[in-house]
PDB file of C-alpha atoms and ligand atoms in Angstrom:
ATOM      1  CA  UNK P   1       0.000   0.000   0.000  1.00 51.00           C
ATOM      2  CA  UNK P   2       1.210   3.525  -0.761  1.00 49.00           C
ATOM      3  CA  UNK P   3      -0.955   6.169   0.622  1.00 56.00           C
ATOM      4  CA  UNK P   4      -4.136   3.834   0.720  1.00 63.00           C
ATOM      5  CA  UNK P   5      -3.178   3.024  -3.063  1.00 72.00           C
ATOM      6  CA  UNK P   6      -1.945  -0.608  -3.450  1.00 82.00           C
ATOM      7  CA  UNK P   7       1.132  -0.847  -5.344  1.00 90.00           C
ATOM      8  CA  UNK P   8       1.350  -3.690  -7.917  1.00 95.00           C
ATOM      9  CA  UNK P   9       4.378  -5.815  -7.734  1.00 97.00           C
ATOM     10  CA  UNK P  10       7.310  -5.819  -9.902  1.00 98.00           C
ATOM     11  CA  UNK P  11       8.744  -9.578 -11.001  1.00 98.00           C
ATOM     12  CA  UNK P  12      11.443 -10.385 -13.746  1.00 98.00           C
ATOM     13  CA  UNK P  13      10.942 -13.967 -15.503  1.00 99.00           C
ATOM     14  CA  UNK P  14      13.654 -15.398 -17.074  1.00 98.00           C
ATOM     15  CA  UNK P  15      12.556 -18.164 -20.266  1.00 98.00           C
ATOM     16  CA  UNK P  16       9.472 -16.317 -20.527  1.00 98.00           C
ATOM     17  CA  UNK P  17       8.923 -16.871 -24.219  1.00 98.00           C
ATOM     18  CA  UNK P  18       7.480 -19.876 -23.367  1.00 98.00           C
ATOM     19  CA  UNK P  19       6.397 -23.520 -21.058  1.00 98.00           C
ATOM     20  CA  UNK P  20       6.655 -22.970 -17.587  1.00 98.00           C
ATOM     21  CA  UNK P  21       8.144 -19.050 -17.388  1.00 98.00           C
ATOM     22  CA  UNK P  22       5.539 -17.803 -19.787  1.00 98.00           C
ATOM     23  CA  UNK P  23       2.908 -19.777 -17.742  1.00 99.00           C
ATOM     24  CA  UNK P  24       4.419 -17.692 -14.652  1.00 99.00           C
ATOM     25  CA  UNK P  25       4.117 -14.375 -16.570  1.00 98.00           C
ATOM     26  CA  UNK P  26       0.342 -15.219 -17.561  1.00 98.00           C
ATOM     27  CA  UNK P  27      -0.052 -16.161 -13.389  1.00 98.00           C
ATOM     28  CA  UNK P  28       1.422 -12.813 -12.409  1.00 98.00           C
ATOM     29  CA  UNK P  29      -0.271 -10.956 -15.101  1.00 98.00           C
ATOM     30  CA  UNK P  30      -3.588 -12.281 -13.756  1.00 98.00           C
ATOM     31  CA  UNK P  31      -2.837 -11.288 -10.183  1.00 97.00           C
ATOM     32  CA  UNK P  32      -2.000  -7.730 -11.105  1.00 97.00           C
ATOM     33  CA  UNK P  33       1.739  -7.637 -11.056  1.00 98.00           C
ATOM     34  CA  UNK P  34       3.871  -6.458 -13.780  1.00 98.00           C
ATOM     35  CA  UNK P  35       6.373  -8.368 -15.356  1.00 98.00           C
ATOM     36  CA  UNK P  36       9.415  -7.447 -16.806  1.00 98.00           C
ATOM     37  CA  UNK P  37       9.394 -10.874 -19.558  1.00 98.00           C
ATOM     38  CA  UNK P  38      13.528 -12.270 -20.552  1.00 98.00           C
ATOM     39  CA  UNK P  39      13.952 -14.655 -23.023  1.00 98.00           C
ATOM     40  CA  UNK P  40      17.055 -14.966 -25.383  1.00 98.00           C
ATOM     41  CA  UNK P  41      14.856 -15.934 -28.301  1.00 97.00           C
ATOM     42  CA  UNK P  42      17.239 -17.697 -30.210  1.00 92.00           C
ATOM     43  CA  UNK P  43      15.536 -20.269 -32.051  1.00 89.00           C
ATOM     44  CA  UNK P  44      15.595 -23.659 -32.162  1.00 91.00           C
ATOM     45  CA  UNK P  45      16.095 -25.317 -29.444  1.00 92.00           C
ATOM     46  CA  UNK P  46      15.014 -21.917 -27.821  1.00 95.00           C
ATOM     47  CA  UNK P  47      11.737 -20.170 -27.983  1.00 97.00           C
ATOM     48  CA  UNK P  48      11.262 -17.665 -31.213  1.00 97.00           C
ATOM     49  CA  UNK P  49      10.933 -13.724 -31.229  1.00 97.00           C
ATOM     50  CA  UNK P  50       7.542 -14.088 -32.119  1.00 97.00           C
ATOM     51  CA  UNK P  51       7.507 -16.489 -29.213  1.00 98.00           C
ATOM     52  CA  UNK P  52       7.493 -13.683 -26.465  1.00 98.00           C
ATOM     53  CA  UNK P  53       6.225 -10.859 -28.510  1.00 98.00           C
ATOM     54  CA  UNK P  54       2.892 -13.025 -27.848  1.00 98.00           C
ATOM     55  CA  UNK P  55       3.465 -13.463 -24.285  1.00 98.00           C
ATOM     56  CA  UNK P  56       4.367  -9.439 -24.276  1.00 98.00           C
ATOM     57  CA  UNK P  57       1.246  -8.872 -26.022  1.00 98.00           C
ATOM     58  CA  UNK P  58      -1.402 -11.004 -24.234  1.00 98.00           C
ATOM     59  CA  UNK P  59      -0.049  -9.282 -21.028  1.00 98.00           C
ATOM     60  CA  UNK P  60      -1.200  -5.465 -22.282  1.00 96.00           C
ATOM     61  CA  UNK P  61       0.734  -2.891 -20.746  1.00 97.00           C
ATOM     62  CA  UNK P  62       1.760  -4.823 -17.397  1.00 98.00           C
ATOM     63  CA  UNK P  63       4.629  -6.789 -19.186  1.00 98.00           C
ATOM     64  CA  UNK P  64       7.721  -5.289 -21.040  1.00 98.00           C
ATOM     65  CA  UNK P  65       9.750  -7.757 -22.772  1.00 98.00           C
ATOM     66  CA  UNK P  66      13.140  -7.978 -22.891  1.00 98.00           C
ATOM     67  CA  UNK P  67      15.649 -10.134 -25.586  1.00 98.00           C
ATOM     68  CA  UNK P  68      18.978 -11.490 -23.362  1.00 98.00           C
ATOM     69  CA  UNK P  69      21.006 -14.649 -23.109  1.00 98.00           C
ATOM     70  CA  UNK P  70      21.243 -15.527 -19.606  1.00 98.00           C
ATOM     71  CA  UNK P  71      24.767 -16.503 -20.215  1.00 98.00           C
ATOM     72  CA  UNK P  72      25.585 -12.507 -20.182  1.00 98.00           C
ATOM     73  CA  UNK P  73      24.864 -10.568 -16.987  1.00 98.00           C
ATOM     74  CA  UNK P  74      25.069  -7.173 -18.059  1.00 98.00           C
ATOM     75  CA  UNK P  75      22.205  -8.559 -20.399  1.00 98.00           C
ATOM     76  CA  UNK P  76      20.330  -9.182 -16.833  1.00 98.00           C
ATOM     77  CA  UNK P  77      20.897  -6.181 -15.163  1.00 98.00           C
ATOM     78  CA  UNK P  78      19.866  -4.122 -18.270  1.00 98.00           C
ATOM     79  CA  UNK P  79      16.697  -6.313 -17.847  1.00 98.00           C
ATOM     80  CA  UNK P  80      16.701  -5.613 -13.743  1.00 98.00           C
ATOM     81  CA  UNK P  81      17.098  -1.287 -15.249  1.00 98.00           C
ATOM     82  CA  UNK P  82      13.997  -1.757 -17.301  1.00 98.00           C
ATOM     83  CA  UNK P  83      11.631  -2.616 -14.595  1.00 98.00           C
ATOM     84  CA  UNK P  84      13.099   0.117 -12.235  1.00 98.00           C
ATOM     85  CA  UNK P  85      12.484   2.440 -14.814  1.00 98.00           C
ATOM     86  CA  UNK P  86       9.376   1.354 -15.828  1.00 98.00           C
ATOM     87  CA  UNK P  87       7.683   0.353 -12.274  1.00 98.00           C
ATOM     88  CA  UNK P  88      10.262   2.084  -9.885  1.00 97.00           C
ATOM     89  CA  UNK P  89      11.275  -0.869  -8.737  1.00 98.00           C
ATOM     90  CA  UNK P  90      11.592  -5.023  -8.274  1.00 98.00           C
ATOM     91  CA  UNK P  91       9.795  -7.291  -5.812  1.00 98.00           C
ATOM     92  CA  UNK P  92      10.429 -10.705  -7.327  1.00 98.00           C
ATOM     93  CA  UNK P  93      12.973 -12.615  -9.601  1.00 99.00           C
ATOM     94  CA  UNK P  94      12.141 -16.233 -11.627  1.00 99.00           C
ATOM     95  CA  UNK P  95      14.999 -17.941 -12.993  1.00 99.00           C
ATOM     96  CA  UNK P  96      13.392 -20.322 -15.516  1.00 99.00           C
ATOM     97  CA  UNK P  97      15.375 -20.260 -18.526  1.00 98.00           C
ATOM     98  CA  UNK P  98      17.250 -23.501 -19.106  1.00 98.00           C
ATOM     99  CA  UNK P  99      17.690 -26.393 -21.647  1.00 98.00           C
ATOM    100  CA  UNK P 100      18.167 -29.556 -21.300  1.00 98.00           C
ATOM    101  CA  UNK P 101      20.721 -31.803 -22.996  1.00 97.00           C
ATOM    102  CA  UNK P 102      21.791 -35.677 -21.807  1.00 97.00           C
ATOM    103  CA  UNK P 103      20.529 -39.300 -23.182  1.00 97.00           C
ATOM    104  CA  UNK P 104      23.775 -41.380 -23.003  1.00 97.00           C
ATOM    105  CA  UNK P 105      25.236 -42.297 -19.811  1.00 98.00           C
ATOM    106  CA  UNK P 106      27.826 -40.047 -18.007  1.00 98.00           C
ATOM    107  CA  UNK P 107      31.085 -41.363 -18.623  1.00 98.00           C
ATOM    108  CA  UNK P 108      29.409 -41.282 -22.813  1.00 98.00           C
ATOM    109  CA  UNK P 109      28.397 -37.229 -22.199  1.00 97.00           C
ATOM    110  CA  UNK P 110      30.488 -35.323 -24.012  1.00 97.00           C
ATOM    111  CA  UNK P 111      31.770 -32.043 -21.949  1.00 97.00           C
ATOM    112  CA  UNK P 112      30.369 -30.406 -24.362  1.00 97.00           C
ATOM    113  CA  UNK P 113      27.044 -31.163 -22.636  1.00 97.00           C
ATOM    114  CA  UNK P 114      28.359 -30.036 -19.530  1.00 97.00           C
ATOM    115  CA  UNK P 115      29.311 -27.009 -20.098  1.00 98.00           C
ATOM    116  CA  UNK P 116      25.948 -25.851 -21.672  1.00 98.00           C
ATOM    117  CA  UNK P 117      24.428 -27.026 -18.986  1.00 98.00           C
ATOM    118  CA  UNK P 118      26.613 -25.604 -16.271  1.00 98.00           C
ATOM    119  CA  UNK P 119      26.581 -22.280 -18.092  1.00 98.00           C
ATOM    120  CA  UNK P 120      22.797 -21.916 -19.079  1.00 98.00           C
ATOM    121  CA  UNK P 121      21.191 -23.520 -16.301  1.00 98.00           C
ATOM    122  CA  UNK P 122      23.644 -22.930 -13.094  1.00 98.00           C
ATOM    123  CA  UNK P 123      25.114 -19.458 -14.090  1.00 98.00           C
ATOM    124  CA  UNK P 124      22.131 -18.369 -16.048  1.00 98.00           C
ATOM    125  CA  UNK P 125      20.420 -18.393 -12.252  1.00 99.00           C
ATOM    126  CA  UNK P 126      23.288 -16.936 -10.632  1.00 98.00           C
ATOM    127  CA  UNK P 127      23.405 -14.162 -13.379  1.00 98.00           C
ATOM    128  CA  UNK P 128      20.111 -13.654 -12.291  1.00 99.00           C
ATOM    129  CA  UNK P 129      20.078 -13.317  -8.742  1.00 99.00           C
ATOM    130  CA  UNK P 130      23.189 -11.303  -8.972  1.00 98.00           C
ATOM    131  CA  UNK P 131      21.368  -8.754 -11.314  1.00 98.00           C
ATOM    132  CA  UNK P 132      18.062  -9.205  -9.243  1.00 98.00           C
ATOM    133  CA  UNK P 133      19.098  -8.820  -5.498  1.00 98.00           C
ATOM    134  CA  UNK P 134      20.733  -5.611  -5.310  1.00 98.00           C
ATOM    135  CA  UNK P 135      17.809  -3.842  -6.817  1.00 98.00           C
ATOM    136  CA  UNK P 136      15.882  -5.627  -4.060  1.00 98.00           C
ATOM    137  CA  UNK P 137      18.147  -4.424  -1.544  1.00 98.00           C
ATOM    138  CA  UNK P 138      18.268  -1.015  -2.457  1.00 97.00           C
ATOM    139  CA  UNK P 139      14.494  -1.137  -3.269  1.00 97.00           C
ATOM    140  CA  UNK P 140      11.328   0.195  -1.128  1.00 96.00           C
ATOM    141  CA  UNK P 141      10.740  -2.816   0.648  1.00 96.00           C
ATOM    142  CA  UNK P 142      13.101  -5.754   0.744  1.00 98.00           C
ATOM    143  CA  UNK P 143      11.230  -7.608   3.208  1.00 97.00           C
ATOM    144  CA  UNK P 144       8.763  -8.112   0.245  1.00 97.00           C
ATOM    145  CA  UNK P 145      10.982  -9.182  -2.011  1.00 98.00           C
ATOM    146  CA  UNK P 146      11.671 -12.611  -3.467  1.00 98.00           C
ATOM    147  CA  UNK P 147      14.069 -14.625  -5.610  1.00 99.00           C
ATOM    148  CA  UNK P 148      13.279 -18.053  -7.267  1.00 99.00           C
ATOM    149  CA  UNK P 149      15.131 -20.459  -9.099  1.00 99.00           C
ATOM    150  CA  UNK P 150      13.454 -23.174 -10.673  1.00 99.00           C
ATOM    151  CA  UNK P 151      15.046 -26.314 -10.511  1.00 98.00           C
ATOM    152  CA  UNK P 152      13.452 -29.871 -11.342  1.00 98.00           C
ATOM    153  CA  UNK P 153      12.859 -33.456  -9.395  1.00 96.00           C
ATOM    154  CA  UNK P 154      16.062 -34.090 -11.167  1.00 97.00           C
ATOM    155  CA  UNK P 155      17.500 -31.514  -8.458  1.00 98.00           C
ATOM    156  CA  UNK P 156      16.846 -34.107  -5.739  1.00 96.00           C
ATOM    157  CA  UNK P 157      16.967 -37.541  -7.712  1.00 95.00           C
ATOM    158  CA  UNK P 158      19.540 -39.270 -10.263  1.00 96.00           C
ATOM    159  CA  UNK P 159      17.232 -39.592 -13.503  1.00 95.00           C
ATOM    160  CA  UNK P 160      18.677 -42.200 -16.083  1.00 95.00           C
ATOM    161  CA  UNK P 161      20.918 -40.779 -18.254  1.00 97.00           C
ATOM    162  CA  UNK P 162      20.775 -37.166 -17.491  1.00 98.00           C
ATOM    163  CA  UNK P 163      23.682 -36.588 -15.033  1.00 98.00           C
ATOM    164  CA  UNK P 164      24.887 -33.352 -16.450  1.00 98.00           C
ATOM    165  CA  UNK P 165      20.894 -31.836 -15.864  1.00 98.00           C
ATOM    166  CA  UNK P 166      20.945 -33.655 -12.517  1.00 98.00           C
ATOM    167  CA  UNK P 167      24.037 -31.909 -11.723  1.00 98.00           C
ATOM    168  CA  UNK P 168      22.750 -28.530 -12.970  1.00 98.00           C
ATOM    169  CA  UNK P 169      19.933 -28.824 -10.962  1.00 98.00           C
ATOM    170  CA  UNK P 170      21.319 -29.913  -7.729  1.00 98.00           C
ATOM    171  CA  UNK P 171      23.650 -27.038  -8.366  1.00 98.00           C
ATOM    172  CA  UNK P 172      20.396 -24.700  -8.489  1.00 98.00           C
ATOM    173  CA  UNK P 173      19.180 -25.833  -5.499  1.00 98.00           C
ATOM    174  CA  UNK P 174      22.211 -25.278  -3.515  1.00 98.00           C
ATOM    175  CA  UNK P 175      22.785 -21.716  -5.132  1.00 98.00           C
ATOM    176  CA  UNK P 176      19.365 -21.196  -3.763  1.00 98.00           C
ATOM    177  CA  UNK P 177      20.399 -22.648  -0.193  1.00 98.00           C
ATOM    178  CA  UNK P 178      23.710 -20.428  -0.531  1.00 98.00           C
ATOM    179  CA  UNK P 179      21.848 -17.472  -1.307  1.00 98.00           C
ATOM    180  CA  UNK P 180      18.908 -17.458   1.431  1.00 98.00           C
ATOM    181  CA  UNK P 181      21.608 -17.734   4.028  1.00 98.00           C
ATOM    182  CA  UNK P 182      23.553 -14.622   2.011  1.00 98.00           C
ATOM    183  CA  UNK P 183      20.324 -13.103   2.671  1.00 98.00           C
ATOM    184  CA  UNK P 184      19.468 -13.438   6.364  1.00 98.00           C
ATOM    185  CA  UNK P 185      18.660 -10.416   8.262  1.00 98.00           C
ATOM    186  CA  UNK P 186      17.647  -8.747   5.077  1.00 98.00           C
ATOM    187  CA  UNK P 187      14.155  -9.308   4.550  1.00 98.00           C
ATOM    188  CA  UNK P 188      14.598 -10.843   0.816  1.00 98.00           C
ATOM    189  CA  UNK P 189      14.343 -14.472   0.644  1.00 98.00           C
ATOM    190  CA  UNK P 190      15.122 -17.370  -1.837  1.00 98.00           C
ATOM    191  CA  UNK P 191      13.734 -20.545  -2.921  1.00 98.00           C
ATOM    192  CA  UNK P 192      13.577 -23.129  -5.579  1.00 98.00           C
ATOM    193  CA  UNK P 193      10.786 -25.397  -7.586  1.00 98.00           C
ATOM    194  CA  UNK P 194      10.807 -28.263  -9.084  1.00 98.00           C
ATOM    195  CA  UNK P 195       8.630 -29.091 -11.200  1.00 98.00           C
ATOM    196  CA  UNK P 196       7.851 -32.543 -12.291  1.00 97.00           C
ATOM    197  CA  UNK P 197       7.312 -33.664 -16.114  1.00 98.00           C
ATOM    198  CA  UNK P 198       5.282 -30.822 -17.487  1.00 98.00           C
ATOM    199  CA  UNK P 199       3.826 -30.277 -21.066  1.00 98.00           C
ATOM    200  CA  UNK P 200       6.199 -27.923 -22.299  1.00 98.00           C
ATOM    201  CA  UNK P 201       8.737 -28.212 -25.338  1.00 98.00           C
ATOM    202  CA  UNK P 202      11.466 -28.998 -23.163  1.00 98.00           C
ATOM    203  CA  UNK P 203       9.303 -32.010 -22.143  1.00 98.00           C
ATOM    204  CA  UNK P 204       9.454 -32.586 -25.848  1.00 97.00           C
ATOM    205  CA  UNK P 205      13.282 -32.744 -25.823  1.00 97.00           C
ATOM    206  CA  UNK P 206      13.558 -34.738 -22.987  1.00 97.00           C
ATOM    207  CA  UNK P 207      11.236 -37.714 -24.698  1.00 97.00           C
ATOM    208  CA  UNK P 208      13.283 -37.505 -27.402  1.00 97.00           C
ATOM    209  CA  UNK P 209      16.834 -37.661 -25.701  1.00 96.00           C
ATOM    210  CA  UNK P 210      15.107 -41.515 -24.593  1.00 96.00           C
ATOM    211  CA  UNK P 211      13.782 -42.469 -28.125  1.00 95.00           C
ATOM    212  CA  UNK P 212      10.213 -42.256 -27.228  1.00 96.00           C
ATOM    213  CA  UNK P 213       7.610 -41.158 -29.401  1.00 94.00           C
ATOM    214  CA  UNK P 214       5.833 -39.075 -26.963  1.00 97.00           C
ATOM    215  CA  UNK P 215       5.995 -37.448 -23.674  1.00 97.00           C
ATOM    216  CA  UNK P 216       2.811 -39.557 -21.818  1.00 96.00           C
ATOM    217  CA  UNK P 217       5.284 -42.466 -20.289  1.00 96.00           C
ATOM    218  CA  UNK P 218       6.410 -39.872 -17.849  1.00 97.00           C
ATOM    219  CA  UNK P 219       3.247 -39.647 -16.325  1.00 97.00           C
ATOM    220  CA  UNK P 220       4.436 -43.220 -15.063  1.00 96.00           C
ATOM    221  CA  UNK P 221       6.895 -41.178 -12.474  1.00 94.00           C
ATOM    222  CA  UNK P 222       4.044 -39.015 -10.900  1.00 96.00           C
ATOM    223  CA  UNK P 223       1.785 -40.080  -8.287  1.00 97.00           C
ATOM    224  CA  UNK P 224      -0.892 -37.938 -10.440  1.00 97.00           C
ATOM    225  CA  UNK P 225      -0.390 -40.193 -12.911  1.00 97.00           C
ATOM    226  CA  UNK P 226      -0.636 -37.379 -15.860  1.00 98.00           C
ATOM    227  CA  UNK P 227       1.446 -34.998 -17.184  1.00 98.00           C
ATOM    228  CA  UNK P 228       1.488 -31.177 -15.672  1.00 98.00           C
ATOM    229  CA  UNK P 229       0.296 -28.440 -17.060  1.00 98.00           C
ATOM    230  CA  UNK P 230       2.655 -25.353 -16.947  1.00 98.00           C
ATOM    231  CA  UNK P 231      -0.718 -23.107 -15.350  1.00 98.00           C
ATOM    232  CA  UNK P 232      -0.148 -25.695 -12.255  1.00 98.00           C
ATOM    233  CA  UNK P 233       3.783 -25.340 -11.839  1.00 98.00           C
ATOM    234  CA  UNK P 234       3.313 -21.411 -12.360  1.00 98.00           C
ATOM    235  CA  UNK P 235       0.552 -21.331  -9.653  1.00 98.00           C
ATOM    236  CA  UNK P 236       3.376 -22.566  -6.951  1.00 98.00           C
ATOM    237  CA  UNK P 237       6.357 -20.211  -8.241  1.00 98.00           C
ATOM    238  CA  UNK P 238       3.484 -17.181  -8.283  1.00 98.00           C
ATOM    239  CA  UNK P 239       3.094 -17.922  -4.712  1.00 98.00           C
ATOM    240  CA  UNK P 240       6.625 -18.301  -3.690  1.00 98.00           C
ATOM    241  CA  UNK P 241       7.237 -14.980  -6.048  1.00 97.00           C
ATOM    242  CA  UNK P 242       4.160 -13.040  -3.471  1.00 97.00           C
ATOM    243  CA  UNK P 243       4.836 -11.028   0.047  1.00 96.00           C
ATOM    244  CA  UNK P 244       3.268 -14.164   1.725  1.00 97.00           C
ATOM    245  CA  UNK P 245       6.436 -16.738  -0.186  1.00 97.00           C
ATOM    246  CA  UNK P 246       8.665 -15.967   2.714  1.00 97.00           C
ATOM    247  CA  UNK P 247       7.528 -18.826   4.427  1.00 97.00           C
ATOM    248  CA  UNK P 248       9.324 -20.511   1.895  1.00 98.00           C
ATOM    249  CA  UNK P 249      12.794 -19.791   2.453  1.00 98.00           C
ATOM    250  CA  UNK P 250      16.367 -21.418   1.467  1.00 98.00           C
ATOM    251  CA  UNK P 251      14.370 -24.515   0.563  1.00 97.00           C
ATOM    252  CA  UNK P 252      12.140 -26.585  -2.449  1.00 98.00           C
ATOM    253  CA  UNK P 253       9.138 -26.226  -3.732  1.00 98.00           C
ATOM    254  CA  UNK P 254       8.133 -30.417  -5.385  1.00 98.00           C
ATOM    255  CA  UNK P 255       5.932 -29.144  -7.656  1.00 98.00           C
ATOM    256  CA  UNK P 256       5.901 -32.192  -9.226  1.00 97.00           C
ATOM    257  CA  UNK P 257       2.606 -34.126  -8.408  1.00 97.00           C
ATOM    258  CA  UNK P 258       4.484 -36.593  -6.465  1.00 97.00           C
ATOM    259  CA  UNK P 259       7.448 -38.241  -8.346  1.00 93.00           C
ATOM    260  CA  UNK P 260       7.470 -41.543  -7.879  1.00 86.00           C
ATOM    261  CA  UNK P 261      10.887 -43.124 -10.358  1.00 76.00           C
TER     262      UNK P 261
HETATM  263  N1  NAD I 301       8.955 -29.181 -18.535  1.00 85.79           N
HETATM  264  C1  NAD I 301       9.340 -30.031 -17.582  1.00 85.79           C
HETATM  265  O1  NAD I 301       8.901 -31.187 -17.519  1.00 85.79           O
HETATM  266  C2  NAD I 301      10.325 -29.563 -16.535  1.00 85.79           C
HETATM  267  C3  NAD I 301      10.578 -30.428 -15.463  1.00 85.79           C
HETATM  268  C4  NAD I 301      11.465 -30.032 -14.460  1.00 85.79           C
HETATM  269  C5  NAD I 301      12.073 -28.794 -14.530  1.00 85.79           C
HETATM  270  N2  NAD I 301      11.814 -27.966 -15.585  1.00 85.79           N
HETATM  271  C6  NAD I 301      12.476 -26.663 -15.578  1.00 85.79           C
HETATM  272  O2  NAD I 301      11.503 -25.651 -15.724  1.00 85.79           O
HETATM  273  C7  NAD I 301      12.101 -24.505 -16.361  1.00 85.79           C
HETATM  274  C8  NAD I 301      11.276 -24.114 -17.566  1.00 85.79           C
HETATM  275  O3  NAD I 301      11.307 -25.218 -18.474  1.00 85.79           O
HETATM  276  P1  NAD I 301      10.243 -25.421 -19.635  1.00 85.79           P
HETATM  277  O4  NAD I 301       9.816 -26.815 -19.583  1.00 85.79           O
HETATM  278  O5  NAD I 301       9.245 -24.322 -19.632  1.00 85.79           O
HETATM  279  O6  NAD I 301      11.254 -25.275 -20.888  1.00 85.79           O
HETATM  280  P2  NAD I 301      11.077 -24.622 -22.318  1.00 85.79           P
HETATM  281  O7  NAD I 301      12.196 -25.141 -23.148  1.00 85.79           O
HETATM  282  O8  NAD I 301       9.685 -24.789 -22.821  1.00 85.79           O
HETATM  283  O9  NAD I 301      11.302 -23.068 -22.014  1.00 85.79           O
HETATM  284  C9  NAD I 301      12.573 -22.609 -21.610  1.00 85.79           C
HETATM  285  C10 NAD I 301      12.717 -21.167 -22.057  1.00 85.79           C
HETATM  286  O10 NAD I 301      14.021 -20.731 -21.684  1.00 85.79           O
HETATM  287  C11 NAD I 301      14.588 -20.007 -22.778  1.00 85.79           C
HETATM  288  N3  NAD I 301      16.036 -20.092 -22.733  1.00 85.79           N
HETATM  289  C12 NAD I 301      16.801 -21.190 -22.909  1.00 85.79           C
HETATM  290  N4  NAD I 301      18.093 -20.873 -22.846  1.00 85.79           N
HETATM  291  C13 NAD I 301      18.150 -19.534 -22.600  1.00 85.79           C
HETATM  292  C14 NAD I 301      19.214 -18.624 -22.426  1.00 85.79           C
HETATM  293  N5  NAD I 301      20.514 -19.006 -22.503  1.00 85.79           N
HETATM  294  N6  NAD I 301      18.924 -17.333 -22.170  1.00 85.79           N
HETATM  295  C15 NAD I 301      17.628 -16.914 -22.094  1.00 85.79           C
HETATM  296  N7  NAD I 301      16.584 -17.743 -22.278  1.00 85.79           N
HETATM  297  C16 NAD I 301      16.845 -19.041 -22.527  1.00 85.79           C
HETATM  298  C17 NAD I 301      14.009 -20.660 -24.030  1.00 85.79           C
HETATM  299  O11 NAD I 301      14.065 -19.810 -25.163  1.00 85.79           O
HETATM  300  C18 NAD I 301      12.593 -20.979 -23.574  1.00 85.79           C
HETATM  301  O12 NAD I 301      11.699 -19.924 -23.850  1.00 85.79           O
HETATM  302  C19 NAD I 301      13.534 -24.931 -16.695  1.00 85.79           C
HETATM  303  O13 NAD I 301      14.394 -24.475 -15.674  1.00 85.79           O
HETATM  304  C20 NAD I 301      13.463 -26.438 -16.695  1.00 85.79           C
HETATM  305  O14 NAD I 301      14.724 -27.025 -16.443  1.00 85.79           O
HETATM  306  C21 NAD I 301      10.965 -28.329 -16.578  1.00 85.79           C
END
């Protein structure tokens, strides 16, 4: 509230173009927030242009969209500029981008692999928090203020032939860890979800990194016994992205409908 007047809240969404970040950006939209949406829009395997110019577009004048590689942090904090201009400031940060890469066992991975992986998914977060927190610091209220990385149930198990992801994403979930306790005493808190296998195109990849013809099978791993939609994983990072997601603090967030490998 400012002066009786309720002031909407500011988030940045990293891999907004698309799946589970543009999801989040339709979830915050519908709450009221604004949303400053990143994508790096590369094509194939990454989302198009045209890609988050919908998203962009479908969110009126509450989301500004913004082309950057996560890989390049002054491409974040450029990002991090546009909704202080904009909105005055930033309440929330989703680190969503990633890829995925994998399907041979790990000793058959070529570093290659690795590396995208490490550098996309690990320091594309870390870019993010590092462009994100200090504008929550220095903002009006960092005890409202949030950071979220999403991670994946391969943050917390071994899935077959995907050691470089499960590494990235038990990396996430301790940057998360490392940066909540970076945080204490300041009001701005940190978290991860995973999400289980959701319909998105990354869900896509992953069936075909394992041959299969289609992404249903991985309903097998999920107590739900269906696939997720994106709306559901974006419901849980909108919460832990709100004034009332402090409560969930230096930890995870299984969105996942139960996994059950
Ligand atoms: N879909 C699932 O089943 C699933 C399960 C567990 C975890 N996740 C995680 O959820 C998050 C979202 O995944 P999704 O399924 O929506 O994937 P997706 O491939 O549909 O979307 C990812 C988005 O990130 C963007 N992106 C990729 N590399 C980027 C880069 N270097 N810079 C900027 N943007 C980049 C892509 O363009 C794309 O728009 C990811 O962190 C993913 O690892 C997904």
């Amino acid at each position: 509230m400012s002066g009786g007047r309720v002031v909407p809240r500011v988030v940045m969404v990293t891999g907004a173009a698309r799946g589970i970040g543009a999801a989040t950006v339709r979830a915050l939209v519908a709450r009221g927030d604004r949303v400053v949406a990143v994508d790096g829009c590369g094509g194939p395997p990454l989302a198009a242009r045209g890609d988050l110019d919908a998203v962009v577009a479908a969110g009126g004048d509450q989301v500004l969209g913004h082309v950057a590689d996560v890989r390049d942090r002054s491409a974040l904090d450029a990002a991090v500029d546009l909704a202080v201009a904009r909105w005055g400031r930033l309440d929330a940060a989703v680190a969503a981008a990633a890829v995925i890469a994998g399907g041979r066992p790990l000793w058959e991975t070529p570093e290659a692999d690795l590396d995208l992986l490490w550098d996309v998914d690990v320091k594309g977060v870390w870019n993010t928090a590092a462009a994100a927190v200090p504008a929550m610091l220095g903002g009006p209220d960092p005890a409202g203020c949030r950071f979220v990385g999403i991670a994946s149930a391969a943050g917390s198990h071994g899935l077959h032939h995907l050691a470089a992801y499960n590494a990235a994403k038990h990396a996430v979930v301790g940057l998360v860890k490392g940066l909540a306790a970076d945080l204490v005493g300041t009001g701005v808190t940190a978290c991860a979800v995973s999400p289980g296998s959701t319909r998105t195109p990354m869900l896509d990849a992953t069936a075909a990194l394992y041959d299969l013809p289609g992404v249903d099978g991985f309903a097998e791993s999920q107590l739900v016994r269906r696939i997720l939609d994106p709306a559901e994983v974006a419901a849980a990072v909108a919460f832990c992205c709100s004034a009332e997601g402090a409560v969930v603090n230096g930890s995870v967030v299984h969105a996942d409908g139960g996994f059950a490998p």
